[in-house]
């Protein structure tokens, strides 16, 4: 067995680290405070090729792989979890399915500008009554001539306000339940596609989370991704890949909080010595370091399986479950290491703590990951 | 225009340098290696000249061990067109004159009108290379440049070099050697496409014999590296500010003889 990154993967990691340190970290706290979308830095990320990492060059992407993607994502998340989720959604939840299921025509129009970062995409599956139970889609797409007419509501859409195109799931044949769901690429500005609300949130505050309303919204059949009824399969397959990204985001959040904690523990003194010399502080740091490393290996394995074209769903769920739970614990302990100062915004670890929480929720809650993993180990379907 | 950019692979600026078991060198275990930052300014400038002229070729060169290929690959990822790796037992433990001879020989073969160095490598800070190479070639040299413009006819370069409180402007006929100072430009990040494409570009291995050079032995030998003595701790002068300042001034004048 060998765990060795290729030279390209190492260079991409180094690039992402330098970019995150120099360009993202300095603006993270202010963006969080103002809940402001980072247009400037996201544009730069696009120019560098971070918005379509595993998409082939022919479709505007960087032609790298999923391992490079998680390496870069970890580095970005170390500096700012909001940048990381913006990047993750565009790469995993938008570009990935358009590449996999799109026709050549669709790839030209709906992939190239997004993989190169000129535009941002989003993924709208969740509805008020359909979160964990994503099969319970109420948005309707009714066939009408050479197109469809959509009516319904989507909530919690990451990148929703900024996206030029949304990948939207809707029921085309309610009688068939989840086998009647289809996927559509809907352009911003299409009449009847409204964005009435953006949420105010606990964490990842520089990432926008929007609500969509579709009112008699006409979409051409050419905008349907995959066949009619394939929507749920596309959504679930896409989320398998997305979970590797969210796991990497969680890992980066934990690693960022850990770095802050190590630096602080060496500097802060109590009882005449740096707190890093107190065994109970060392204990927390050792636990954090170990859990971070374990998460990293789970993530790398899931990513490598995806790159090898092998099944990776359960591994992605394990990586996401472990990394997000670990991130919540690590950021809680990071505040503990900082004592009272950790509770104060100036010291930044509280932002990592607030950002960590969402990783246990989106792209399938921890409970849902456990369901998937249990189903896998029990061999049931 | 063809531009040659010699680069050196050096330990990352954040490295805590430790003297090695053999005190002639440093302990290289766990070191992250990078392209010396001043060389990145040189490479960036070369790429900008090429982009401005809409044509040309940027060639990165290094003298160094096998791992120095990584530095060349970084240059290729940033946009250099090809690279030359001068690697030969004859150049192990080479002093600056030996390296300069190797570079001068490869420059003669490549015959570029412009060679752009960084002002110095940040490992040993010797800063000898640009001038030594220019001397061996018999070419003019301007060091620590802050700006440059190649003339319309491509026959000369106007270069501004940093001097105390001012820029000294030269017009230099090509071919020539320039060395880059910080502030010349802001080096670009390599793009992911650049990184993925770097493997497809050529890194040519060059041996001493290919340049018609014999092993001529270093004339400058490192005898040993010695750690700096630890800095004495600072002194806190207690008491009321007005009194403490008097004591501070006295101490600066009489003990430290600083004022
Ligand atoms: C900031 C943010 C960004 C988001 N971005 C997107 C996006 O870009 N696109 C998108 O489509 N969605 C997005 N979501 C939605 C997100 O994926 C859902 O919120 C998530 O899947 C949970 O659904 P829910 O909120 O309806 O919770 P519910 O499904 O109502 O769950 C409530 C609780 O019940 C538990 N639970 C539910 N069912 C079970 C079960 N069968 N067994 C055990 N426990 C169960 C859950 O684990 C949870 O603890 C985002 C959400 C947020 C908050």
XYZ file of C-alpha atoms and ligand atoms in Angstrom:
693
model
C 0.000 0.000 0.000
C 1.122 3.490 -0.805
C -0.228 6.877 0.171
C 1.596 9.352 -1.972
C 0.251 12.421 -3.717
C 1.329 12.970 -7.302
C 3.524 15.949 -8.103
C 0.540 17.747 -9.686
C -1.621 17.085 -6.634
C 1.106 18.489 -4.384
C 1.445 21.563 -6.559
C -2.314 22.144 -6.568
C -2.344 21.764 -2.785
C 0.524 24.260 -2.460
C -1.192 26.724 -4.779
C -4.480 26.492 -2.881
C -2.631 26.886 0.429
C -0.795 29.998 -0.711
C -3.892 31.521 -2.270
C -5.979 30.796 0.830
C -3.329 32.227 3.165
C -2.721 35.386 1.180
C -6.072 36.206 -0.377
C -8.829 34.452 1.547
C -7.779 34.398 5.193
C -7.359 38.188 5.470
C -10.953 38.845 4.349
C -12.748 35.934 6.049
C -13.691 37.615 9.336
C -15.091 40.745 7.706
C -17.103 38.793 5.126
C -18.561 36.740 7.971
C -19.453 39.833 9.985
C -21.117 41.506 7.013
C -22.586 38.279 5.555
C -21.215 39.427 2.209
C -20.654 37.184 -0.819
C -16.943 37.258 -1.808
C -17.264 38.160 -5.503
C -13.637 39.230 -5.902
C -11.960 36.159 -4.439
C -14.423 33.743 -6.044
C -13.600 35.303 -9.409
C -9.891 34.790 -8.692
C -10.594 31.181 -7.722
C -12.255 30.734 -11.091
C -9.261 32.184 -12.940
C -6.926 29.830 -11.104
C -9.071 26.855 -12.074
C -10.480 26.027 -8.638
C -14.133 26.140 -9.722
C -13.989 23.167 -12.123
C -11.092 21.122 -10.867
C -12.049 17.660 -12.107
C -13.784 18.825 -15.291
C -11.761 18.067 -18.453
C -10.054 21.013 -20.148
C -12.231 20.510 -23.219
C -15.200 21.684 -21.130
C -13.464 24.638 -19.525
C -12.206 22.785 -16.447
C -8.734 22.159 -15.082
C -8.451 18.483 -16.011
C -7.296 17.426 -12.542
C -9.015 14.856 -10.313
C -11.119 14.406 -7.194
C -8.062 13.982 -4.958
C -6.725 17.351 -6.144
C -10.198 18.767 -5.518
C -10.326 17.672 -1.872
C -6.761 18.860 -1.271
C -7.614 22.312 -2.591
C -10.923 22.410 -0.761
C -9.281 21.585 2.575
C -6.852 24.467 2.124
C -9.576 26.946 1.187
C -11.768 25.800 4.113
C -8.856 26.259 6.518
C -9.056 29.947 5.694
C -12.810 30.357 5.128
C -15.607 27.790 5.114
C -17.880 30.051 3.059
C -15.446 30.137 0.144
C -15.181 26.371 0.481
C -18.899 25.701 0.153
C -19.263 28.104 -2.774
C -16.466 26.184 -4.479
C -17.790 22.782 -3.449
C -21.315 23.369 -4.735
C -20.077 24.661 -8.091
C -17.615 21.775 -8.538
C -19.581 18.850 -7.100
C -23.258 19.693 -7.215
C -23.319 21.608 -10.457
C -20.398 20.850 -12.822
C -20.180 17.164 -11.933
C -23.765 16.208 -12.922
C -23.751 18.435 -16.030
C -20.528 16.719 -17.131
C -21.870 13.260 -16.350
C -25.426 13.557 -17.660
C -25.318 16.492 -20.066
C -25.456 16.213 -23.848
C -22.556 17.748 -25.750
C -24.753 20.726 -26.510
C -25.584 21.159 -22.817
C -21.971 20.798 -21.776
C -20.979 23.624 -24.084
C -23.617 25.987 -22.803
C -24.088 24.898 -19.203
C -20.677 23.551 -18.257
C -17.782 25.446 -19.840
C -18.555 28.920 -18.378
C -19.107 27.338 -14.948
C -16.076 25.052 -14.882
C -13.903 28.028 -15.796
C -15.479 30.058 -13.004
C -16.910 32.850 -15.144
C -20.324 31.898 -13.807
C -21.574 30.052 -10.751
C -24.054 27.213 -10.602
C -26.305 25.854 -7.867
C -28.312 22.763 -6.957
C -31.931 23.021 -5.836
C -33.348 19.797 -4.417
C -34.600 20.697 -0.921
C -38.177 21.881 -0.449
C -39.949 22.950 2.738
C -41.368 19.426 3.206
C -38.527 17.605 1.424
C -35.201 17.755 3.259
C -33.953 14.409 4.454
C -36.964 12.973 2.687
C -35.882 14.323 -0.673
C -38.252 11.978 -2.512
C -41.203 14.038 -1.316
C -40.908 16.600 -4.136
C -43.889 18.907 -4.595
C -42.478 21.124 -7.337
C -44.301 20.136 -10.507
C -43.012 20.236 -14.068
C -45.875 19.664 -16.491
C -45.133 18.809 -20.102
C -46.452 21.476 -22.462
C -45.565 21.342 -26.151
C -41.793 21.370 -26.576
C -41.184 22.263 -22.949
C -42.343 22.136 -19.355
C -44.137 24.512 -17.025
C -42.812 24.547 -13.459
C -44.651 25.490 -10.281
C -43.320 25.101 -6.765
C -40.805 26.185 -4.161
C -37.194 25.326 -3.305
C -35.458 26.337 -0.089
C -31.899 26.567 1.245
C -30.195 26.826 -2.143
C -26.472 27.505 -1.686
C -25.196 30.024 -4.291
C -28.891 30.578 -5.099
C -28.766 34.364 -5.371
C -25.503 34.430 -7.329
C -25.992 31.521 -9.691
C -26.495 32.061 -13.415
C -28.028 28.604 -13.763
C -29.785 26.371 -11.248
C -29.997 22.603 -11.436
C -33.590 22.130 -10.276
C -35.397 18.900 -9.458
C -39.132 18.597 -10.062
C -41.838 16.001 -10.307
C -42.777 15.221 -13.932
C -44.864 12.160 -13.085
C -46.199 12.255 -9.512
C -47.790 8.823 -9.919
C -44.324 7.282 -10.139
C -43.183 8.999 -6.908
C -39.377 9.394 -6.867
C -39.102 7.576 -10.195
C -41.099 10.472 -11.650
C -38.596 13.161 -10.706
C -36.651 14.962 -13.471
C -33.775 17.453 -13.465
C -33.728 20.825 -15.239
C -31.077 23.452 -15.939
C -32.877 26.745 -15.440
C -31.307 30.073 -16.272
C -31.547 33.002 -13.973
C -33.968 35.544 -15.406
C -36.275 32.948 -16.906
C -39.771 34.441 -16.460
C -41.504 32.891 -13.462
C -38.207 31.960 -11.710
C -38.127 34.134 -8.561
C -35.630 34.442 -5.717
C -37.716 36.053 -2.980
C -35.482 35.440 0.018
C -31.929 34.943 1.262
C -31.492 33.412 4.729
C -29.662 34.952 7.705
C -27.517 32.173 9.191
C -25.418 30.931 12.120
C -22.364 30.150 10.005
C -20.966 30.111 6.458
C -22.367 33.610 6.408
C -20.508 34.769 3.305
C -22.224 32.023 1.303
C -25.767 32.891 0.245
C -28.615 30.467 0.957
C -31.664 31.379 -1.110
C -35.263 30.452 -1.618
C -36.643 29.874 -5.129
C -40.242 30.177 -6.264
C -41.410 28.906 -9.665
C -44.623 30.426 -10.966
C -45.736 29.170 -14.368
C -42.053 29.042 -15.253
C -41.526 27.788 -18.831
C -38.470 25.690 -19.517
C -37.489 24.174 -22.869
C -37.136 20.424 -23.137
C -33.530 21.047 -24.204
C -32.915 22.239 -20.632
C -33.821 18.874 -19.138
C -30.727 17.079 -17.804
C -30.942 13.345 -18.464
C -34.121 11.507 -19.328
C -37.499 12.097 -17.746
C -37.675 10.246 -14.442
C -33.884 10.150 -13.999
C -33.860 13.146 -11.674
C -33.686 11.322 -8.373
C -30.882 9.084 -9.555
C -28.961 12.155 -10.738
C -29.556 13.890 -7.400
C -28.411 10.946 -5.291
C -25.381 10.165 -7.454
C -24.399 13.826 -7.369
C -24.737 14.024 -3.598
C -22.436 10.991 -3.193
C -19.696 13.041 -4.859
C -20.717 16.219 -3.057
C -20.311 14.540 0.309
C -16.606 14.030 -0.333
C -16.414 17.790 -0.843
C -18.357 18.622 2.322
C -16.134 16.195 4.218
C -13.103 18.093 2.919
C -14.728 21.353 3.948
C -15.261 19.975 7.473
C -11.666 18.752 7.547
C -10.385 22.189 6.560
C -12.511 23.884 9.228
C -11.097 21.534 11.883
C -7.537 21.911 10.621
C -7.832 25.699 10.600
C -9.144 25.762 14.170
C -6.420 23.321 15.184
C -3.649 25.525 13.773
C -5.017 28.501 15.686
C -5.169 26.386 18.845
C -1.592 25.144 18.607
C -0.286 28.673 18.095
C -2.358 29.988 20.986
C -1.376 27.159 23.351
C 2.293 27.920 22.836
C 1.800 31.601 23.565
C -0.771 31.797 26.340
C 0.634 31.340 29.816
C -1.041 30.163 32.989
C 0.552 29.106 36.266
C 3.872 30.349 34.922
C 4.077 28.115 31.846
C 2.621 28.123 28.343
C -0.732 26.310 28.505
C 0.677 23.890 25.906
C 2.651 22.394 28.793
C -0.474 21.452 30.718
C -1.221 17.841 30.038
C -4.955 18.369 29.702
C -4.393 20.940 26.960
C -1.966 18.572 25.225
C -4.657 15.902 25.455
C -7.121 18.051 23.523
C -4.525 18.916 20.885
C -3.478 15.281 20.486
C -7.097 14.170 20.072
C -7.714 16.894 17.515
C -4.613 16.015 15.522
C -5.499 12.320 15.466
C -9.116 12.853 14.433
C -8.084 15.306 11.714
C -5.645 12.795 10.270
C -8.232 9.992 10.389
C -10.773 12.161 8.565
C -8.182 13.099 5.954
C -7.468 9.462 5.178
C -11.169 8.594 4.858
C -11.627 11.529 2.495
C -8.592 10.691 0.387
C -9.772 7.110 0.053
C -13.280 8.088 -1.049
C -11.796 10.572 -3.538
C -9.323 8.021 -4.899
C -12.129 5.470 -5.360
C -14.146 8.035 -7.322
C -11.113 8.824 -9.486
C -10.600 5.113 -10.136
C -14.192 4.829 -11.350
C -15.063 2.436 -8.520
C -18.139 2.570 -6.260
C -17.567 5.127 -3.516
C -20.997 5.991 -2.062
C -20.684 4.359 1.378
C -17.070 5.548 1.691
C -18.179 9.096 0.881
C -20.896 8.870 3.542
C -18.395 7.561 6.117
C -15.961 10.348 5.260
C -18.692 12.978 5.534
C -20.145 11.586 8.765
C -16.762 11.248 10.446
C -15.291 14.525 9.211
C -18.302 16.658 10.123
C -18.735 15.164 13.602
C -14.986 15.516 14.094
C -15.075 19.162 12.967
C -17.795 19.997 15.483
C -15.795 18.385 18.294
C -12.490 19.884 17.187
C -13.878 23.411 16.918
C -15.574 23.047 20.319
C -12.223 22.032 21.801
C -10.464 24.810 19.906
C -12.604 27.306 21.798
C -11.834 25.427 25.023
C -8.087 25.722 24.385
C -8.574 29.457 23.901
C -10.604 29.793 27.117
C -12.638 32.997 27.293
C -10.776 34.485 24.362
C -12.107 31.696 22.178
C -15.602 33.029 22.771
C -14.586 36.458 21.502
C -14.805 37.201 17.775
C -11.371 38.769 17.572
C -9.743 35.363 18.070
C -11.583 33.821 15.102
C -12.055 30.268 16.465
C -15.689 31.036 17.223
C -16.260 31.483 13.484
C -14.822 28.021 12.819
C -17.147 26.648 15.492
C -20.207 28.299 13.907
C -19.136 27.203 10.424
C -18.570 23.591 11.472
C -22.196 22.979 12.433
C -23.636 23.054 8.915
C -21.365 20.211 7.781
C -23.407 17.862 9.990
C -26.590 18.971 8.229
C -26.347 19.684 4.515
C -25.938 17.103 1.761
C -27.549 14.635 4.140
C -27.570 14.998 7.929
C -25.332 12.797 10.078
C -28.374 10.661 10.812
C -28.998 10.159 7.098
C -25.328 9.207 6.560
C -25.752 6.574 9.258
C -28.835 5.243 7.479
C -26.857 4.939 4.246
C -23.904 3.281 5.965
C -26.133 0.880 7.921
C -28.001 -0.072 4.753
C -24.640 -0.784 3.141
C -23.233 -2.917 5.961
C -26.502 -4.836 6.359
C -26.616 -5.505 2.651
C -30.218 -4.320 2.455
C -31.555 -2.016 -0.206
C 12.478 36.975 -28.046
C 14.027 34.097 -26.195
C 14.596 34.792 -22.503
C 16.562 32.547 -20.207
C 15.706 32.544 -16.510
C 18.156 30.782 -14.185
C 16.479 29.712 -10.938
C 17.615 28.083 -7.722
C 15.688 25.702 -5.497
C 15.942 26.865 -1.877
C 14.339 25.960 1.457
C 10.951 27.579 2.048
C 11.219 30.981 3.734
C 9.438 29.619 6.824
C 12.082 26.898 7.372
C 13.775 26.787 10.769
C 17.269 26.140 9.480
C 19.320 23.628 11.485
C 22.967 22.768 10.949
C 23.352 19.214 9.716
C 25.264 16.268 11.187
C 28.018 17.259 8.764
C 28.487 20.890 9.833
C 29.351 21.937 6.278
C 25.672 21.898 5.397
C 22.180 22.221 6.784
C 19.869 19.442 7.871
C 17.561 19.005 4.881
C 15.126 16.578 6.563
C 11.534 17.762 6.325
C 12.388 20.891 4.354
C 9.861 22.192 1.833
C 11.707 23.382 -1.255
C 10.619 26.357 -3.305
C 11.841 28.490 -6.184
C 13.867 31.321 -4.653
C 11.428 34.269 -4.455
C 13.615 36.744 -6.366
C 13.799 34.222 -9.207
C 9.999 34.299 -9.346
C 10.139 38.028 -10.049
C 12.575 37.293 -12.869
C 10.348 34.574 -14.305
C 7.240 36.740 -14.018
C 9.001 39.572 -15.867
C 10.143 37.204 -18.600
C 6.572 35.918 -19.020
C 5.273 39.492 -19.192
C 7.815 40.414 -21.881
C 6.732 37.390 -23.885
C 3.049 38.228 -23.446
C 3.621 41.854 -24.402
C 5.554 40.908 -27.518
C 2.977 38.250 -28.354
C 5.736 35.781 -29.149
C 8.990 34.408 -27.826
C 10.171 31.678 -25.540
C 10.906 31.547 -21.815
C 13.421 28.919 -20.759
C 14.005 28.097 -17.083
C 17.421 26.717 -16.097
C 18.769 25.341 -12.883
C 21.937 23.744 -11.593
C 21.032 21.370 -8.817
C 20.308 17.835 -7.625
C 17.421 15.659 -8.797
C 14.924 17.359 -6.473
C 15.603 20.684 -8.244
C 13.397 19.352 -11.068
C 10.420 20.293 -8.853
C 11.529 23.925 -9.048
C 11.691 23.679 -12.828
C 8.236 22.087 -12.870
C 6.934 25.076 -10.856
C 8.394 27.412 -13.476
C 6.736 25.401 -16.241
C 3.428 25.532 -14.335
C 3.752 29.318 -14.093
C 4.198 29.498 -17.848
C 7.824 28.844 -18.865
C 7.938 27.000 -22.204
C 10.689 24.518 -21.421
C 13.436 23.875 -18.904
C 17.045 22.785 -18.688
C 18.301 20.813 -15.710
C 22.058 20.995 -15.297
C 22.859 18.025 -13.125
C 26.184 16.252 -12.967
C 28.476 14.868 -10.254
C 30.929 17.543 -11.424
C 28.606 20.176 -9.976
C 28.066 18.622 -6.561
C 29.376 21.004 -3.905
C 30.030 23.505 -6.674
C 31.053 27.011 -5.671
C 29.524 30.046 -7.326
C 32.239 30.292 -9.971
C 31.664 26.691 -11.068
C 27.917 27.277 -11.282
C 28.482 30.533 -13.168
C 30.709 28.704 -15.674
C 28.023 26.068 -16.210
C 25.334 28.708 -16.687
C 27.520 30.788 -18.993
C 28.184 27.702 -21.111
C 24.502 26.841 -21.429
C 23.664 30.479 -22.199
C 26.228 30.420 -25.014
C 24.510 27.331 -26.441
C 21.020 28.763 -26.130
C 22.085 32.251 -27.234
C 19.163 34.227 -25.755
C 19.312 38.035 -26.087
C 18.244 38.390 -22.458
C 19.041 36.546 -19.238
C 16.914 37.445 -16.232
C 18.146 36.400 -12.779
C 16.724 37.014 -9.324
C 18.983 39.408 -7.426
C 20.154 36.624 -5.105
C 19.099 33.207 -3.858
C 17.622 33.401 -0.388
C 19.521 30.390 0.969
C 23.145 31.556 1.072
C 22.395 35.126 -0.087
C 25.638 35.112 -2.062
C 24.217 37.241 -4.881
C 27.238 36.542 -7.062
C 25.630 34.787 -10.002
C 24.272 37.576 -12.252
C 27.527 39.530 -12.260
C 29.750 36.461 -12.536
C 27.801 35.057 -15.477
C 27.709 38.440 -17.225
C 31.446 38.740 -16.754
C 32.135 35.264 -18.146
C 29.965 36.093 -21.177
C 31.375 39.577 -21.577
C 27.822 40.959 -21.461
C 26.608 44.094 -19.705
C 24.671 43.599 -16.493
C 22.216 45.677 -14.464
C 21.353 44.317 -11.051
C 18.398 44.865 -8.688
C 16.149 46.232 -11.405
C 12.740 47.647 -10.514
C 11.482 48.187 -14.064
C 12.441 47.422 -17.642
C 11.308 48.176 -21.169
C 12.666 46.436 -24.233
C 13.140 48.885 -27.125
C 10.873 48.700 -30.192
C 13.689 47.391 -32.376
C 14.580 44.749 -29.778
C 18.175 45.886 -29.649
C 18.341 47.370 -26.171
C 16.614 47.488 -22.826
C 15.900 50.470 -20.609
C 16.236 49.321 -17.034
C 15.708 51.148 -13.764
C 17.722 49.834 -10.833
C 17.278 50.596 -7.215
C 19.800 52.866 -5.571
C 19.477 54.681 -2.273
C 16.394 56.871 -2.552
C 16.233 56.858 -6.347
C 16.065 54.861 -9.551
C 19.154 54.720 -11.704
C 18.120 54.405 -15.351
C 20.295 52.624 -17.913
C 19.945 51.886 -21.570
C 21.737 48.602 -22.149
C 22.426 46.913 -25.481
C 21.260 43.325 -25.840
C 22.374 40.674 -25.176
C 22.592 41.458 -21.506
C 22.005 40.154 -17.995
C 19.464 41.690 -15.619
C 18.694 40.761 -12.032
C 15.292 41.331 -10.468
C 14.600 43.167 -7.233
C 11.430 42.783 -5.210
C 8.848 45.242 -6.509
C 9.636 44.609 -10.175
C 6.235 42.906 -10.414
C 3.807 40.686 -8.532
C 4.450 37.064 -9.576
C 1.359 35.186 -10.711
C 0.041 32.019 -9.147
C 0.306 29.013 -11.406
C -3.155 28.019 -12.644
C -4.419 24.460 -12.258
C -4.305 24.144 -16.038
C -0.687 25.305 -15.932
C 0.101 22.709 -13.283
C -1.625 19.932 -15.223
C 0.153 20.997 -18.422
C 3.635 21.214 -16.888
C 4.277 17.465 -17.273
C 3.820 17.774 -21.021
C 6.611 20.349 -21.303
C 10.226 19.389 -21.749
C 12.820 19.303 -18.974
C 16.096 18.521 -20.699
C 18.925 16.983 -18.684
C 22.269 18.610 -19.381
C 25.577 17.090 -18.263
C 28.911 18.878 -17.909
C 30.219 17.035 -20.976
C 27.286 18.361 -23.049
C 28.627 21.832 -22.351
C 32.233 20.868 -22.964
C 33.072 21.467 -19.312
C 35.452 19.396 -17.225
C 35.175 18.978 -13.474
C 37.412 21.754 -12.274
C 36.852 21.584 -8.546
C 35.469 24.269 -6.304
C 37.805 27.056 -5.300
C 35.525 28.293 -2.563
C 34.960 25.677 0.107
C 32.625 25.839 3.061
C 34.679 24.956 6.125
C 31.796 24.833 8.586
C 28.496 26.434 9.459
C 28.195 27.857 12.959
C 24.980 28.719 14.720
C 24.639 32.340 15.784
C 25.054 32.857 19.522
C 21.624 33.097 21.154
C 20.396 36.655 21.528
C 20.703 37.916 25.091
C 17.280 38.455 26.666
C 15.741 41.925 26.646
C 15.805 44.045 29.752
C 12.719 45.610 31.273
C 13.379 48.858 33.109
C 10.922 49.102 36.006
C 9.647 52.218 37.705
C 7.753 55.384 36.814
C 7.929 56.210 33.068
C 9.770 59.490 33.599
C 12.470 57.813 35.700
C 12.602 54.719 33.503
C 13.187 56.800 30.376
C 16.161 58.507 32.043
C 17.631 55.119 32.849
C 16.901 53.907 29.294
C 18.725 56.853 27.759
C 21.653 56.418 30.156
C 21.846 52.716 29.361
C 21.655 53.262 25.613
C 24.414 55.827 25.866
C 26.760 54.225 28.374
C 26.123 50.442 28.254
C 25.085 49.879 24.656
C 26.908 52.922 23.273
C 24.052 53.138 20.763
C 23.467 56.890 21.056
C -26.992 26.616 4.911
C -27.677 25.545 4.152
C -27.352 25.311 2.828
C -28.006 24.326 2.098
N -27.713 24.166 0.762
C -28.517 23.347 0.010
C -28.388 23.305 -1.410
O -27.510 23.964 -1.991
N -29.233 22.551 -2.114
C -30.215 21.799 -1.516
O -30.965 21.136 -2.215
N -30.345 21.814 -0.162
C -29.530 22.567 0.613
N -29.693 22.604 1.978
C -30.706 21.758 2.583
C -30.145 20.630 3.436
O -29.562 19.645 2.629
C -31.268 20.092 4.324
O -31.516 21.106 5.268
C -30.903 18.804 4.991
O -30.863 17.759 4.058
C -31.881 18.431 6.106
O -33.200 18.576 5.708
P -34.231 19.391 6.617
O -33.612 20.670 6.927
O -35.538 19.389 5.950
O -34.298 18.568 7.959
P -35.297 17.326 8.271
O -35.232 16.373 7.151
O -36.599 17.854 8.672
O -34.561 16.691 9.514
C -34.770 17.134 10.851
C -34.053 16.162 11.789
O -34.616 14.865 11.666
C -33.634 13.917 11.336
N -34.220 12.916 10.447
C -34.984 13.127 9.349
N -35.306 11.945 8.790
C -34.713 10.989 9.523
C -34.683 9.560 9.438
N -35.282 8.890 8.449
N -33.994 8.888 10.374
C -33.355 9.557 11.370
N -33.357 10.889 11.502
C -34.040 11.595 10.583
C -32.560 14.701 10.659
O -31.304 14.048 10.716
C -32.588 15.971 11.464
O -31.836 15.784 12.637
C -28.999 23.545 2.723
C -29.312 23.780 4.060
C -28.697 24.770 4.769
C -29.098 25.012 6.181
